[in-house]
Short mmCIF file of C-alpha atoms in Angstrom, two decimals:
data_model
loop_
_atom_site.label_atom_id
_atom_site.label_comp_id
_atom_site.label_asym_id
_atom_site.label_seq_id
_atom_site.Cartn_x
_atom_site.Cartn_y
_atom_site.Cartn_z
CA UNK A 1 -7.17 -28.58 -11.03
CA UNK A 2 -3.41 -28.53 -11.11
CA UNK A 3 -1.70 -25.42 -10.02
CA UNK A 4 1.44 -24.19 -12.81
CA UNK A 5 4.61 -25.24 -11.59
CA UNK A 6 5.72 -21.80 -13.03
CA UNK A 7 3.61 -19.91 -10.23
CA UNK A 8 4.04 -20.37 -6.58
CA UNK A 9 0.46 -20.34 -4.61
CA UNK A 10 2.36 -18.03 -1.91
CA UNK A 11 2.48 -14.82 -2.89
CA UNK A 12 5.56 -14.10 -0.70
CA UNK A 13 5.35 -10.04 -0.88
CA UNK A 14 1.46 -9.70 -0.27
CA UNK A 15 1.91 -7.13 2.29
CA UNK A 16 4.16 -5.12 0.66
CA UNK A 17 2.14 -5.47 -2.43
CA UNK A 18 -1.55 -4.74 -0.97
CA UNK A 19 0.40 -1.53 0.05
CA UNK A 20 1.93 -0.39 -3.23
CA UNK A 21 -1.45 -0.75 -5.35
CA UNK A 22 -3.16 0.73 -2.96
CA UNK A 23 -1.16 3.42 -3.00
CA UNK A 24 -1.25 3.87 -6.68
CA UNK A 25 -5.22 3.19 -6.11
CA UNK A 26 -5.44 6.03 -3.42
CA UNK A 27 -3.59 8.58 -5.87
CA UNK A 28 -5.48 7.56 -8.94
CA UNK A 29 -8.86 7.01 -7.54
CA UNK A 30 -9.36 8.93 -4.45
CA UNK A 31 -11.04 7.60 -0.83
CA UNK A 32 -14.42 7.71 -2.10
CA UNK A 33 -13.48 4.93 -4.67
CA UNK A 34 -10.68 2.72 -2.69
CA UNK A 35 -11.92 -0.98 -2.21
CA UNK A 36 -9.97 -3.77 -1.12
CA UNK A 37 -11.22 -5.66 -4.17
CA UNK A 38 -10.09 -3.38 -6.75
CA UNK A 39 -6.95 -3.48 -4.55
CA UNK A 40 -6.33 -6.93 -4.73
CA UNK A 41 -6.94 -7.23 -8.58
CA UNK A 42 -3.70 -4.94 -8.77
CA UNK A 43 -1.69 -7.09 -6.67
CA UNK A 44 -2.39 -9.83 -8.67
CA UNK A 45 -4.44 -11.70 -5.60
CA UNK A 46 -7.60 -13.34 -4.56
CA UNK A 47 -10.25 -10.42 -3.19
CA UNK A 48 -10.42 -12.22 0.15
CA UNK A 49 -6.16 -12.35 0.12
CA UNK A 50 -5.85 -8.78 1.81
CA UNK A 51 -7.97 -10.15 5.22
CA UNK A 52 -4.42 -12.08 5.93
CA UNK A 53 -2.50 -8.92 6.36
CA UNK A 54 -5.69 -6.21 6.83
CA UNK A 55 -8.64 -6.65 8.96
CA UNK A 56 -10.43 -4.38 7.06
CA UNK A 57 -10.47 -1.74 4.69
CA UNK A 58 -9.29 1.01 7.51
CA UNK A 59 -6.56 -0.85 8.36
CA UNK A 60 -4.49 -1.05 4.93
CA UNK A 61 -5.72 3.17 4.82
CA UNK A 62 -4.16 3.34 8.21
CA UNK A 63 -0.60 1.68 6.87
CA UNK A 64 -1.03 3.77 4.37
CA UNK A 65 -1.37 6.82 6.33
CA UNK A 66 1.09 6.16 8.52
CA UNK A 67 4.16 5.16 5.67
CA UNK A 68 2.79 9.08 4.16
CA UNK A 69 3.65 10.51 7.26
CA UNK A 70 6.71 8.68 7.53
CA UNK A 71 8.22 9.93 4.23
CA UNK A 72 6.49 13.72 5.24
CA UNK A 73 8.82 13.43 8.30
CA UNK A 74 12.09 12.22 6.41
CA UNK A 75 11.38 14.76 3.71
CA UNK A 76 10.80 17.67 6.36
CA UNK A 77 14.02 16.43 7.89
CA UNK A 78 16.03 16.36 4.98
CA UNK A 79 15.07 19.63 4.07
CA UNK A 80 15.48 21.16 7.35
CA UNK A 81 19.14 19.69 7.64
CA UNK A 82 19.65 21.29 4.02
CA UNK A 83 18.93 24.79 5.04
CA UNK A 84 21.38 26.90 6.23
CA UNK A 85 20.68 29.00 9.47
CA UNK A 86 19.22 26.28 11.34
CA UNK A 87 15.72 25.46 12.02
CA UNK A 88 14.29 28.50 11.95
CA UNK A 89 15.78 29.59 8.63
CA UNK A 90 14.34 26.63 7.17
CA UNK A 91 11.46 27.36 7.92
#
């Protein structure tokens, strides 16, 4: 079988997109219905693509975690440098 020049085999961003469907797939879905497959099929990937970046299933929901606390923090930060009074005002 010969591969479409058009296409590249490497998907060059997997990473990046595992972690925005399964973002969107966490938000629209919930926990109780997150797989890795149905992950995948968003990013446009084989099912067993993920296991290059992942290990498993917890992992990609622990880099997902941890990027949601990362934008809690900047947002709690942005805000608290926004109010006037200092920290305590902000709060």
């Amino acid at each position: 079988m010969e591969r479409s020049k058009a296409q590249p085999y490497h998907h060059g961003q997997l990473r990046e997109a595992l972690v925005t469907s399964g973002r969107a797939l966490l938000e629209e879905k919930g926990i109780r219905r997150f797989t890795l497959r149905e992950c995948a099929r968003r990013a446009g990937v084989s099912h067993a693509a993920p296991a290059y970046h992942f290990a498993s299933i917890d992992d990609l929901l622990a880099e997902l975690a941890a990027r949601g606390f990362d934008e809690l923090a900047a947002a709690m930060t942005t805000e608290a440098n926004r109010a006037e009074g200092g920290a305590a005002a902000g709060l």
